[in-house]
Amino acid sequence: MIDIAEDLKQQTEGLGAVETLAYLADMFEGKIIFSTSFGWEDQVVTHMIFDNNLPIKVFTLETGRLFPETYYVWNRTMEIFGQPIHAYYPRQDLLEQMVTKKGPNSFYESVENRKECCNIRKVEPLKRALSGNDIWITGIRAEQSPVRGSMENIEWDDQNKLIKFHPIYHWSIEEVKDYIKLYNIPYNTLHDRGFPSIGCAPCTRAVQPGEDFRAGRWWWEDKSKKECGLHDTSAATLETVRG
């Protein structure tokens, strides 16, 4: 599959985002999936998929700690397109065990606790969502963080053993906003209040002037630890998830 990822990069060279999505959907019929967290970028990709009736399953991770504004965009998106958005929840037993032992806000206490919470609420459900698929579509852009800037628009994800495609990887934030305005796509209003990256409510704050894109995520931690494990390019981080 690693070789296939390289082949796909060559086969889709020069194609636009929608053309590449359609090409991959045809080649990997029934085994292609898109993850959305309802941010600017994901709303653009969702529009590309739903507006063009592409046979790509769209899903989200329902962590149980999302902003009210995120739930509004989720519901509004389904109303507009009339398409399902599949929800994957944390495993109840793992979540109950963690909260019972450490409380609902243990992630503030240490990086290890925060990663445990991310693993239970996001990484483990993601693995269930990706299971059986060959292509994972994301809304990642290169300029979002140094880690994401080192990725490729089509790449092999060794952690999850599939190919990832980032259709708007080389887009600027201005291009994303222009697309949303052009097609009147619903978006999370927290973006207008200084939230360029939106995750769980307790772990996300507005970015201050002069701060980088990811500064509002897990702001109490060192800036080098601004990933939760969903798009980790290193070894898998599931050691705290049992069973």
JSON list of N, CA and C in Angstrom, two decimals, residues 145-216:
[
{"chain": "A", "resi": 145, "resn": "SER", "atom": "N", "xyz": [0.41, 23.71, 11.04]},
{"chain": "A", "resi": 145, "resn": "SER", "atom": "CA", "xyz": [1.41, 23.48, 12.08]},
{"chain": "A", "resi": 145, "resn": "SER", "atom": "C", "xyz": [2.67, 22.94, 11.43]},
{"chain": "A", "resi": 146, "resn": "PRO", "atom": "N", "xyz": [3.83, 23.04, 12.12]},
{"chain": "A", "resi": 146, "resn": "PRO", "atom": "CA", "xyz": [5.07, 22.50, 11.56]},
{"chain": "A", "resi": 146, "resn": "PRO", "atom": "C", "xyz": [4.97, 21.00, 11.25]},
{"chain": "A", "resi": 147, "resn": "VAL", "atom": "N", "xyz": [4.29, 20.23, 12.12]},
{"chain": "A", "resi": 147, "resn": "VAL", "atom": "CA", "xyz": [4.13, 18.80, 11.90]},
{"chain": "A", "resi": 147, "resn": "VAL", "atom": "C", "xyz": [3.35, 18.55, 10.62]},
{"chain": "A", "resi": 148, "resn": "ARG", "atom": "N", "xyz": [2.27, 19.30, 10.42]},
{"chain": "A", "resi": 148, "resn": "ARG", "atom": "CA", "xyz": [1.43, 19.09, 9.24]},
{"chain": "A", "resi": 148, "resn": "ARG", "atom": "C", "xyz": [2.12, 19.61, 7.98]},
{"chain": "A", "resi": 149, "resn": "GLY", "atom": "N", "xyz": [3.00, 20.57, 8.14]},
{"chain": "A", "resi": 149, "resn": "GLY", "atom": "CA", "xyz": [3.74, 21.08, 7.00]},
{"chain": "A", "resi": 149, "resn": "GLY", "atom": "C", "xyz": [4.73, 20.09, 6.42]},
{"chain": "A", "resi": 150, "resn": "SER", "atom": "N", "xyz": [5.05, 19.04, 7.16]},
{"chain": "A", "resi": 150, "resn": "SER", "atom": "CA", "xyz": [6.00, 18.03, 6.69]},
{"chain": "A", "resi": 150, "resn": "SER", "atom": "C", "xyz": [5.30, 16.83, 6.06]},
{"chain": "A", "resi": 151, "resn": "MET", "atom": "N", "xyz": [3.98, 16.89, 5.96]},
{"chain": "A", "resi": 151, "resn": "MET", "atom": "CA", "xyz": [3.22, 15.79, 5.35]},
{"chain": "A", "resi": 151, "resn": "MET", "atom": "C", "xyz": [3.22, 15.92, 3.82]},
{"chain": "A", "resi": 152, "resn": "GLU", "atom": "N", "xyz": [2.57, 14.98, 3.15]},
{"chain": "A", "resi": 152, "resn": "GLU", "atom": "CA", "xyz": [2.32, 15.02, 1.71]},
{"chain": "A", "resi": 152, "resn": "GLU", "atom": "C", "xyz": [0.80, 15.05, 1.52]},
{"chain": "A", "resi": 153, "resn": "ASN", "atom": "N", "xyz": [0.35, 15.54, 0.36]},
{"chain": "A", "resi": 153, "resn": "ASN", "atom": "CA", "xyz": [-1.10, 15.60, 0.16]},
{"chain": "A", "resi": 153, "resn": "ASN", "atom": "C", "xyz": [-1.70, 14.20, 0.00]},
{"chain": "A", "resi": 154, "resn": "ILE", "atom": "N", "xyz": [-0.91, 13.26, -0.51]},
{"chain": "A", "resi": 154, "resn": "ILE", "atom": "CA", "xyz": [-1.28, 11.84, -0.51]},
{"chain": "A", "resi": 154, "resn": "ILE", "atom": "C", "xyz": [-0.12, 11.10, 0.15]},
{"chain": "A", "resi": 155, "resn": "GLU", "atom": "N", "xyz": [-0.41, 10.36, 1.19]},
{"chain": "A", "resi": 155, "resn": "GLU", "atom": "CA", "xyz": [0.66, 9.71, 1.94]},
{"chain": "A", "resi": 155, "resn": "GLU", "atom": "C", "xyz": [0.18, 8.43, 2.60]},
{"chain": "A", "resi": 156, "resn": "TRP", "atom": "N", "xyz": [1.15, 7.60, 2.95]},
{"chain": "A", "resi": 156, "resn": "TRP", "atom": "CA", "xyz": [0.86, 6.37, 3.67]},
{"chain": "A", "resi": 156, "resn": "TRP", "atom": "C", "xyz": [0.84, 6.66, 5.16]},
{"chain": "A", "resi": 157, "resn": "ASP", "atom": "N", "xyz": [-0.23, 6.26, 5.84]},
{"chain": "A", "resi": 157, "resn": "ASP", "atom": "CA", "xyz": [-0.35, 6.42, 7.29]},
{"chain": "A", "resi": 157, "resn": "ASP", "atom": "C", "xyz": [0.00, 5.08, 7.92]},
{"chain": "A", "resi": 158, "resn": "ASP", "atom": "N", "xyz": [1.22, 4.97, 8.40]},
{"chain": "A", "resi": 158, "resn": "ASP", "atom": "CA", "xyz": [1.67, 3.70, 8.95]},
{"chain": "A", "resi": 158, "resn": "ASP", "atom": "C", "xyz": [0.98, 3.38, 10.27]},
{"chain": "A", "resi": 159, "resn": "GLN", "atom": "N", "xyz": [0.57, 4.40, 11.00]},
{"chain": "A", "resi": 159, "resn": "GLN", "atom": "CA", "xyz": [-0.11, 4.17, 12.27]},
{"chain": "A", "resi": 159, "resn": "GLN", "atom": "C", "xyz": [-1.44, 3.46, 12.06]},
{"chain": "A", "resi": 160, "resn": "ASN", "atom": "N", "xyz": [-2.19, 3.88, 11.04]},
{"chain": "A", "resi": 160, "resn": "ASN", "atom": "CA", "xyz": [-3.51, 3.31, 10.78]},
{"chain": "A", "resi": 160, "resn": "ASN", "atom": "C", "xyz": [-3.55, 2.36, 9.59]},
{"chain": "A", "resi": 161, "resn": "LYS", "atom": "N", "xyz": [-2.40, 2.20, 8.93]},
{"chain": "A", "resi": 161, "resn": "LYS", "atom": "CA", "xyz": [-2.27, 1.24, 7.83]},
{"chain": "A", "resi": 161, "resn": "LYS", "atom": "C", "xyz": [-3.24, 1.51, 6.68]},
{"chain": "A", "resi": 162, "resn": "LEU", "atom": "N", "xyz": [-3.27, 2.76, 6.26]},
{"chain": "A", "resi": 162, "resn": "LEU", "atom": "CA", "xyz": [-4.06, 3.11, 5.07]},
{"chain": "A", "resi": 162, "resn": "LEU", "atom": "C", "xyz": [-3.46, 4.37, 4.44]},
{"chain": "A", "resi": 163, "resn": "ILE", "atom": "N", "xyz": [-4.05, 4.77, 3.32]},
{"chain": "A", "resi": 163, "resn": "ILE", "atom": "CA", "xyz": [-3.60, 5.95, 2.60]},
{"chain": "A", "resi": 163, "resn": "ILE", "atom": "C", "xyz": [-4.42, 7.15, 3.04]},
{"chain": "A", "resi": 164, "resn": "LYS", "atom": "N", "xyz": [-3.76, 8.29, 3.25]},
{"chain": "A", "resi": 164, "resn": "LYS", "atom": "CA", "xyz": [-4.44, 9.52, 3.59]},
{"chain": "A", "resi": 164, "resn": "LYS", "atom": "C", "xyz": [-4.36, 10.49, 2.42]},
{"chain": "A", "resi": 165, "resn": "PHE", "atom": "N", "xyz": [-5.47, 11.17, 2.18]},
{"chain": "A", "resi": 165, "resn": "PHE", "atom": "CA", "xyz": [-5.50, 12.21, 1.15]},
{"chain": "A", "resi": 165, "resn": "PHE", "atom": "C", "xyz": [-6.04, 13.49, 1.77]},
{"chain": "A", "resi": 166, "resn": "HIS", "atom": "N", "xyz": [-5.27, 14.57, 1.60]},
{"chain": "A", "resi": 166, "resn": "HIS", "atom": "CA", "xyz": [-5.65, 15.89, 2.11]},
{"chain": "A", "resi": 166, "resn": "HIS", "atom": "C", "xyz": [-5.96, 16.79, 0.91]},
{"chain": "A", "resi": 167, "resn": "PRO", "atom": "N", "xyz": [-7.21, 16.86, 0.47]},
{"chain": "A", "resi": 167, "resn": "PRO", "atom": "CA", "xyz": [-7.54, 17.53, -0.80]},
{"chain": "A", "resi": 167, "resn": "PRO", "atom": "C", "xyz": [-7.24, 19.02, -0.84]},
{"chain": "A", "resi": 168, "resn": "ILE", "atom": "N", "xyz": [-7.24, 19.70, 0.31]},
{"chain": "A", "resi": 168, "resn": "ILE", "atom": "CA", "xyz": [-6.94, 21.13, 0.30]},
{"chain": "A", "resi": 168, "resn": "ILE", "atom": "C", "xyz": [-5.62, 21.40, 1.03]},
{"chain": "A", "resi": 169, "resn": "TYR", "atom": "N", "xyz": [-4.71, 20.46, 0.96]},
{"chain": "A", "resi": 169, "resn": "TYR", "atom": "CA", "xyz": [-3.45, 20.54, 1.70]},
{"chain": "A", "resi": 169, "resn": "TYR", "atom": "C", "xyz": [-2.67, 21.82, 1.39]},
{"chain": "A", "resi": 170, "resn": "HIS", "atom": "N", "xyz": [-2.67, 22.23, 0.14]},
{"chain": "A", "resi": 170, "resn": "HIS", "atom": "CA", "xyz": [-1.88, 23.39, -0.27]},
{"chain": "A", "resi": 170, "resn": "HIS", "atom": "C", "xyz": [-2.69, 24.69, -0.28]},
{"chain": "A", "resi": 171, "resn": "TRP", "atom": "N", "xyz": [-3.91, 24.67, 0.18]},
{"chain": "A", "resi": 171, "resn": "TRP", "atom": "CA", "xyz": [-4.73, 25.87, 0.20]},
{"chain": "A", "resi": 171, "resn": "TRP", "atom": "C", "xyz": [-4.28, 26.79, 1.33]},
{"chain": "A", "resi": 172, "resn": "SER", "atom": "N", "xyz": [-4.45, 28.08, 1.11]},
{"chain": "A", "resi": 172, "resn": "SER", "atom": "CA", "xyz": [-4.26, 29.06, 2.18]},
{"chain": "A", "resi": 172, "resn": "SER", "atom": "C", "xyz": [-5.57, 29.24, 2.93]},
{"chain": "A", "resi": 173, "resn": "ILE", "atom": "N", "xyz": [-5.51, 29.84, 4.10]},
{"chain": "A", "resi": 173, "resn": "ILE", "atom": "CA", "xyz": [-6.74, 30.09, 4.85]},
{"chain": "A", "resi": 173, "resn": "ILE", "atom": "C", "xyz": [-7.65, 31.06, 4.10]},
{"chain": "A", "resi": 174, "resn": "GLU", "atom": "N", "xyz": [-7.06, 31.96, 3.33]},
{"chain": "A", "resi": 174, "resn": "GLU", "atom": "CA", "xyz": [-7.87, 32.89, 2.54]},
{"chain": "A", "resi": 174, "resn": "GLU", "atom": "C", "xyz": [-8.66, 32.14, 1.48]},
{"chain": "A", "resi": 175, "resn": "GLU", "atom": "N", "xyz": [-8.04, 31.15, 0.86]},
{"chain": "A", "resi": 175, "resn": "GLU", "atom": "CA", "xyz": [-8.75, 30.35, -0.15]},
{"chain": "A", "resi": 175, "resn": "GLU", "atom": "C", "xyz": [-9.90, 29.57, 0.48]},
{"chain": "A", "resi": 176, "resn": "VAL", "atom": "N", "xyz": [-9.68, 29.06, 1.69]},
{"chain": "A", "resi": 176, "resn": "VAL", "atom": "CA", "xyz": [-10.73, 28.33, 2.40]},
{"chain": "A", "resi": 176, "resn": "VAL", "atom": "C", "xyz": [-11.90, 29.25, 2.68]},
{"chain": "A", "resi": 177, "resn": "LYS", "atom": "N", "xyz": [-11.64, 30.43, 3.21]},
{"chain": "A", "resi": 177, "resn": "LYS", "atom": "CA", "xyz": [-12.70, 31.38, 3.53]},
{"chain": "A", "resi": 177, "resn": "LYS", "atom": "C", "xyz": [-13.45, 31.82, 2.28]},
{"chain": "A", "resi": 178, "resn": "ASP", "atom": "N", "xyz": [-12.72, 32.03, 1.19]},
{"chain": "A", "resi": 178, "resn": "ASP", "atom": "CA", "xyz": [-13.35, 32.45, -0.06]},
{"chain": "A", "resi": 178, "resn": "ASP", "atom": "C", "xyz": [-14.30, 31.37, -0.57]},
{"chain": "A", "resi": 179, "resn": "TYR", "atom": "N", "xyz": [-13.90, 30.11, -0.45]},
{"chain": "A", "resi": 179, "resn": "TYR", "atom": "CA", "xyz": [-14.75, 28.99, -0.89]},
{"chain": "A", "resi": 179, "resn": "TYR", "atom": "C", "xyz": [-16.02, 28.94, -0.06]},
{"chain": "A", "resi": 180, "resn": "ILE", "atom": "N", "xyz": [-15.89, 29.09, 1.23]},
{"chain": "A", "resi": 180, "resn": "ILE", "atom": "CA", "xyz": [-17.05, 29.06, 2.13]},
{"chain": "A", "resi": 180, "resn": "ILE", "atom": "C", "xyz": [-18.02, 30.20, 1.80]},
{"chain": "A", "resi": 181, "resn": "LYS", "atom": "N", "xyz": [-17.47, 31.36, 1.54]},
{"chain": "A", "resi": 181, "resn": "LYS", "atom": "CA", "xyz": [-18.32, 32.51, 1.20]},
{"chain": "A", "resi": 181, "resn": "LYS", "atom": "C", "xyz": [-18.98, 32.31, -0.16]},
{"chain": "A", "resi": 182, "resn": "LEU", "atom": "N", "xyz": [-18.25, 31.80, -1.13]},
{"chain": "A", "resi": 182, "resn": "LEU", "atom": "CA", "xyz": [-18.77, 31.59, -2.48]},
{"chain": "A", "resi": 182, "resn": "LEU", "atom": "C", "xyz": [-19.98, 30.67, -2.48]},
{"chain": "A", "resi": 183, "resn": "TYR", "atom": "N", "xyz": [-19.89, 29.57, -1.71]},
{"chain": "A", "resi": 183, "resn": "TYR", "atom": "CA", "xyz": [-20.96, 28.57, -1.71]},
{"chain": "A", "resi": 183, "resn": "TYR", "atom": "C", "xyz": [-21.90, 28.68, -0.50]},
{"chain": "A", "resi": 184, "resn": "ASN", "atom": "N", "xyz": [-21.72, 29.74, 0.28]},
{"chain": "A", "resi": 184, "resn": "ASN", "atom": "CA", "xyz": [-22.60, 29.99, 1.43]},
{"chain": "A", "resi": 184, "resn": "ASN", "atom": "C", "xyz": [-22.69, 28.76, 2.34]},
{"chain": "A", "resi": 185, "resn": "ILE", "atom": "N", "xyz": [-21.54, 28.23, 2.69]},
{"chain": "A", "resi": 185, "resn": "ILE", "atom": "CA", "xyz": [-21.46, 27.01, 3.50]},
{"chain": "A", "resi": 185, "resn": "ILE", "atom": "C", "xyz": [-21.53, 27.37, 4.98]},
{"chain": "A", "resi": 186, "resn": "PRO", "atom": "N", "xyz": [-22.34, 26.68, 5.77]},
{"chain": "A", "resi": 186, "resn": "PRO", "atom": "CA", "xyz": [-22.37, 26.95, 7.21]},
{"chain": "A", "resi": 186, "resn": "PRO", "atom": "C", "xyz": [-21.02, 26.64, 7.84]},
{"chain": "A", "resi": 187, "resn": "TYR", "atom": "N", "xyz": [-20.61, 27.48, 8.78]},
{"chain": "A", "resi": 187, "resn": "TYR", "atom": "CA", "xyz": [-19.33, 27.25, 9.45]},
{"chain": "A", "resi": 187, "resn": "TYR", "atom": "C", "xyz": [-19.45, 27.61, 10.92]},
{"chain": "A", "resi": 188, "resn": "ASN", "atom": "N", "xyz": [-18.49, 27.18, 11.68]},
{"chain": "A", "resi": 188, "resn": "ASN", "atom": "CA", "xyz": [-18.50, 27.40, 13.12]},
{"chain": "A", "resi": 188, "resn": "ASN", "atom": "C", "xyz": [-18.19, 28.87, 13.42]},
{"chain": "A", "resi": 189, "resn": "THR", "atom": "N", "xyz": [-19.13, 29.56, 14.07]},
{"chain": "A", "resi": 189, "resn": "THR", "atom": "CA", "xyz": [-18.96, 30.99, 14.34]},
{"chain": "A", "resi": 189, "resn": "THR", "atom": "C", "xyz": [-17.83, 31.27, 15.34]},
{"chain": "A", "resi": 190, "resn": "LEU", "atom": "N", "xyz": [-17.32, 30.25, 16.01]},
{"chain": "A", "resi": 190, "resn": "LEU", "atom": "CA", "xyz": [-16.16, 30.45, 16.88]},
{"chain": "A", "resi": 190, "resn": "LEU", "atom": "C", "xyz": [-14.95, 30.91, 16.06]},
{"chain": "A", "resi": 191, "resn": "HIS", "atom": "N", "xyz": [-14.92, 30.57, 14.77]},
{"chain": "A", "resi": 191, "resn": "HIS", "atom": "CA", "xyz": [-13.83, 31.04, 13.92]},
{"chain": "A", "resi": 191, "resn": "HIS", "atom": "C", "xyz": [-13.79, 32.57, 13.88]},
{"chain": "A", "resi": 192, "resn": "ASP", "atom": "N", "xyz": [-14.96, 33.20, 13.95]},
{"chain": "A", "resi": 192, "resn": "ASP", "atom": "CA", "xyz": [-15.03, 34.66, 13.91]},
{"chain": "A", "resi": 192, "resn": "ASP", "atom": "C", "xyz": [-14.62, 35.28, 15.24]},
{"chain": "A", "resi": 193, "resn": "ARG", "atom": "N", "xyz": [-14.44, 34.46, 16.25]},
{"chain": "A", "resi": 193, "resn": "ARG", "atom": "CA", "xyz": [-14.10, 34.96, 17.58]},
{"chain": "A", "resi": 193, "resn": "ARG", "atom": "C", "xyz": [-12.70, 34.52, 18.01]},
{"chain": "A", "resi": 194, "resn": "GLY", "atom": "N", "xyz": [-11.85, 34.27, 17.02]},
{"chain": "A", "resi": 194, "resn": "GLY", "atom": "CA", "xyz": [-10.45, 33.99, 17.32]},
{"chain": "A", "resi": 194, "resn": "GLY", "atom": "C", "xyz": [-10.09, 32.54, 17.53]},
{"chain": "A", "resi": 195, "resn": "PHE", "atom": "N", "xyz": [-10.96, 31.62, 17.06]},
{"chain": "A", "resi": 195, "resn": "PHE", "atom": "CA", "xyz": [-10.69, 30.19, 17.19]},
{"chain": "A", "resi": 195, "resn": "PHE", "atom": "C", "xyz": [-10.37, 29.61, 15.80]},
{"chain": "A", "resi": 196, "resn": "PRO", "atom": "N", "xyz": [-9.11, 29.61, 15.36]},
{"chain": "A", "resi": 196, "resn": "PRO", "atom": "CA", "xyz": [-8.79, 29.03, 14.06]},
{"chain": "A", "resi": 196, "resn": "PRO", "atom": "C", "xyz": [-8.88, 27.50, 14.07]},
{"chain": "A", "resi": 197, "resn": "SER", "atom": "N", "xyz": [-8.61, 26.88, 15.23]},
{"chain": "A", "resi": 197, "resn": "SER", "atom": "CA", "xyz": [-8.66, 25.44, 15.38]},
{"chain": "A", "resi": 197, "resn": "SER", "atom": "C", "xyz": [-9.59, 25.11, 16.54]},
{"chain": "A", "resi": 198, "resn": "ILE", "atom": "N", "xyz": [-10.60, 24.28, 16.28]},
{"chain": "A", "resi": 198, "resn": "ILE", "atom": "CA", "xyz": [-11.64, 24.03, 17.28]},
{"chain": "A", "resi": 198, "resn": "ILE", "atom": "C", "xyz": [-11.73, 22.56, 17.60]},
{"chain": "A", "resi": 199, "resn": "GLY", "atom": "N", "xyz": [-11.53, 22.22, 18.87]},
{"chain": "A", "resi": 199, "resn": "GLY", "atom": "CA", "xyz": [-11.65, 20.84, 19.32]},
{"chain": "A", "resi": 199, "resn": "GLY", "atom": "C", "xyz": [-12.65, 20.75, 20.44]},
{"chain": "A", "resi": 200, "resn": "CYS", "atom": "N", "xyz": [-12.30, 20.04, 21.49]},
{"chain": "A", "resi": 200, "resn": "CYS", "atom": "CA", "xyz": [-13.17, 19.94, 22.66]},
{"chain": "A", "resi": 200, "resn": "CYS", "atom": "C", "xyz": [-13.18, 21.28, 23.40]},
{"chain": "A", "resi": 201, "resn": "ALA", "atom": "N", "xyz": [-14.33, 21.62, 23.96]},
{"chain": "A", "resi": 201, "resn": "ALA", "atom": "CA", "xyz": [-14.49, 22.93, 24.62]},
{"chain": "A", "resi": 201, "resn": "ALA", "atom": "C", "xyz": [-13.49, 23.17, 25.75]},
{"chain": "A", "resi": 202, "resn": "PRO", "atom": "N", "xyz": [-13.25, 22.20, 26.65]},
{"chain": "A", "resi": 202, "resn": "PRO", "atom": "CA", "xyz": [-12.32, 22.48, 27.75]},
{"chain": "A", "resi": 202, "resn": "PRO", "atom": "C", "xyz": [-10.87, 22.64, 27.31]},
{"chain": "A", "resi": 203, "resn": "CYS", "atom": "N", "xyz": [-10.56, 22.21, 26.10]},
{"chain": "A", "resi": 203, "resn": "CYS", "atom": "CA", "xyz": [-9.17, 22.18, 25.64]},
{"chain": "A", "resi": 203, "resn": "CYS", "atom": "C", "xyz": [-8.88, 23.19, 24.53]},
{"chain": "A", "resi": 204, "resn": "THR", "atom": "N", "xyz": [-9.81, 24.10, 24.26]},
{"chain": "A", "resi": 204, "resn": "THR", "atom": "CA", "xyz": [-9.64, 25.04, 23.17]},
{"chain": "A", "resi": 204, "resn": "THR", "atom": "C", "xyz": [-9.98, 26.44, 23.64]},
{"chain": "A", "resi": 205, "resn": "ARG", "atom": "N", "xyz": [-9.12, 27.38, 23.33]},
{"chain": "A", "resi": 205, "resn": "ARG", "atom": "CA", "xyz": [-9.38, 28.80, 23.61]},
{"chain": "A", "resi": 205, "resn": "ARG", "atom": "C", "xyz": [-9.09, 29.61, 22.37]},
{"chain": "A", "resi": 206, "resn": "ALA", "atom": "N", "xyz": [-9.47, 30.87, 22.39]},
{"chain": "A", "resi": 206, "resn": "ALA", "atom": "CA", "xyz": [-9.17, 31.77, 21.28]},
{"chain": "A", "resi": 206, "resn": "ALA", "atom": "C", "xyz": [-7.68, 32.02, 21.21]},
{"chain": "A", "resi": 207, "resn": "VAL", "atom": "N", "xyz": [-7.19, 32.28, 20.01]},
{"chain": "A", "resi": 207, "resn": "VAL", "atom": "CA", "xyz": [-5.78, 32.60, 19.79]},
{"chain": "A", "resi": 207, "resn": "VAL", "atom": "C", "xyz": [-5.60, 34.10, 19.94]},
{"chain": "A", "resi": 208, "resn": "GLN", "atom": "N", "xyz": [-4.56, 34.48, 20.66]},
{"chain": "A", "resi": 208, "resn": "GLN", "atom": "CA", "xyz": [-4.25, 35.88, 20.88]},
{"chain": "A", "resi": 208, "resn": "GLN", "atom": "C", "xyz": [-3.42, 36.44, 19.73]},
{"chain": "A", "resi": 209, "resn": "PRO", "atom": "N", "xyz": [-3.43, 37.78, 19.52]},
{"chain": "A", "resi": 209, "resn": "PRO", "atom": "CA", "xyz": [-2.63, 38.38, 18.45]},
{"chain": "A", "resi": 209, "resn": "PRO", "atom": "C", "xyz": [-1.16, 37.97, 18.55]},
{"chain": "A", "resi": 210, "resn": "GLY", "atom": "N", "xyz": [-0.59, 37.52, 17.44]},
{"chain": "A", "resi": 210, "resn": "GLY", "atom": "CA", "xyz": [0.80, 37.13, 17.40]},
{"chain": "A", "resi": 210, "resn": "GLY", "atom": "C", "xyz": [1.04, 35.66, 17.68]},
{"chain": "A", "resi": 211, "resn": "GLU", "atom": "N", "xyz": [0.01, 34.93, 18.16]},
{"chain": "A", "resi": 211, "resn": "GLU", "atom": "CA", "xyz": [0.16, 33.51, 18.44]},
{"chain": "A", "resi": 211, "resn": "GLU", "atom": "C", "xyz": [-0.05, 32.70, 17.16]},
{"chain": "A", "resi": 212, "resn": "ASP", "atom": "N", "xyz": [0.52, 31.48, 17.13]},
{"chain": "A", "resi": 212, "resn": "ASP", "atom": "CA", "xyz": [0.37, 30.65, 15.94]},
{"chain": "A", "resi": 212, "resn": "ASP", "atom": "C", "xyz": [-0.98, 29.94, 15.93]},
{"chain": "A", "resi": 213, "resn": "PHE", "atom": "N", "xyz": [-1.23, 29.26, 14.82]},
{"chain": "A", "resi": 213, "resn": "PHE", "atom": "CA", "xyz": [-2.53, 28.63, 14.54]},
{"chain": "A", "resi": 213, "resn": "PHE", "atom": "C", "xyz": [-2.98, 27.68, 15.63]},
{"chain": "A", "resi": 214, "resn": "ARG", "atom": "N", "xyz": [-2.05, 26.91, 16.20]},
{"chain": "A", "resi": 214, "resn": "ARG", "atom": "CA", "xyz": [-2.41, 25.87, 17.16]},
{"chain": "A", "resi": 214, "resn": "ARG", "atom": "C", "xyz": [-2.28, 26.31, 18.61]},
{"chain": "A", "resi": 215, "resn": "ALA", "atom": "N", "xyz": [-1.99, 27.58, 18.84]},
{"chain": "A", "resi": 215, "resn": "ALA", "atom": "CA", "xyz": [-1.75, 28.06, 20.21]},
{"chain": "A", "resi": 215, "resn": "ALA", "atom": "C", "xyz": [-2.96, 27.89, 21.11]},
{"chain": "A", "resi": 216, "resn": "GLY", "atom": "N", "xyz": [-4.15, 27.88, 20.54]},
{"chain": "A", "resi": 216, "resn": "GLY", "atom": "CA", "xyz": [-5.36, 27.76, 21.34]},
{"chain": "A", "resi": 216, "resn": "GLY", "atom": "C", "xyz": [-5.73, 26.35, 21.74]}
]
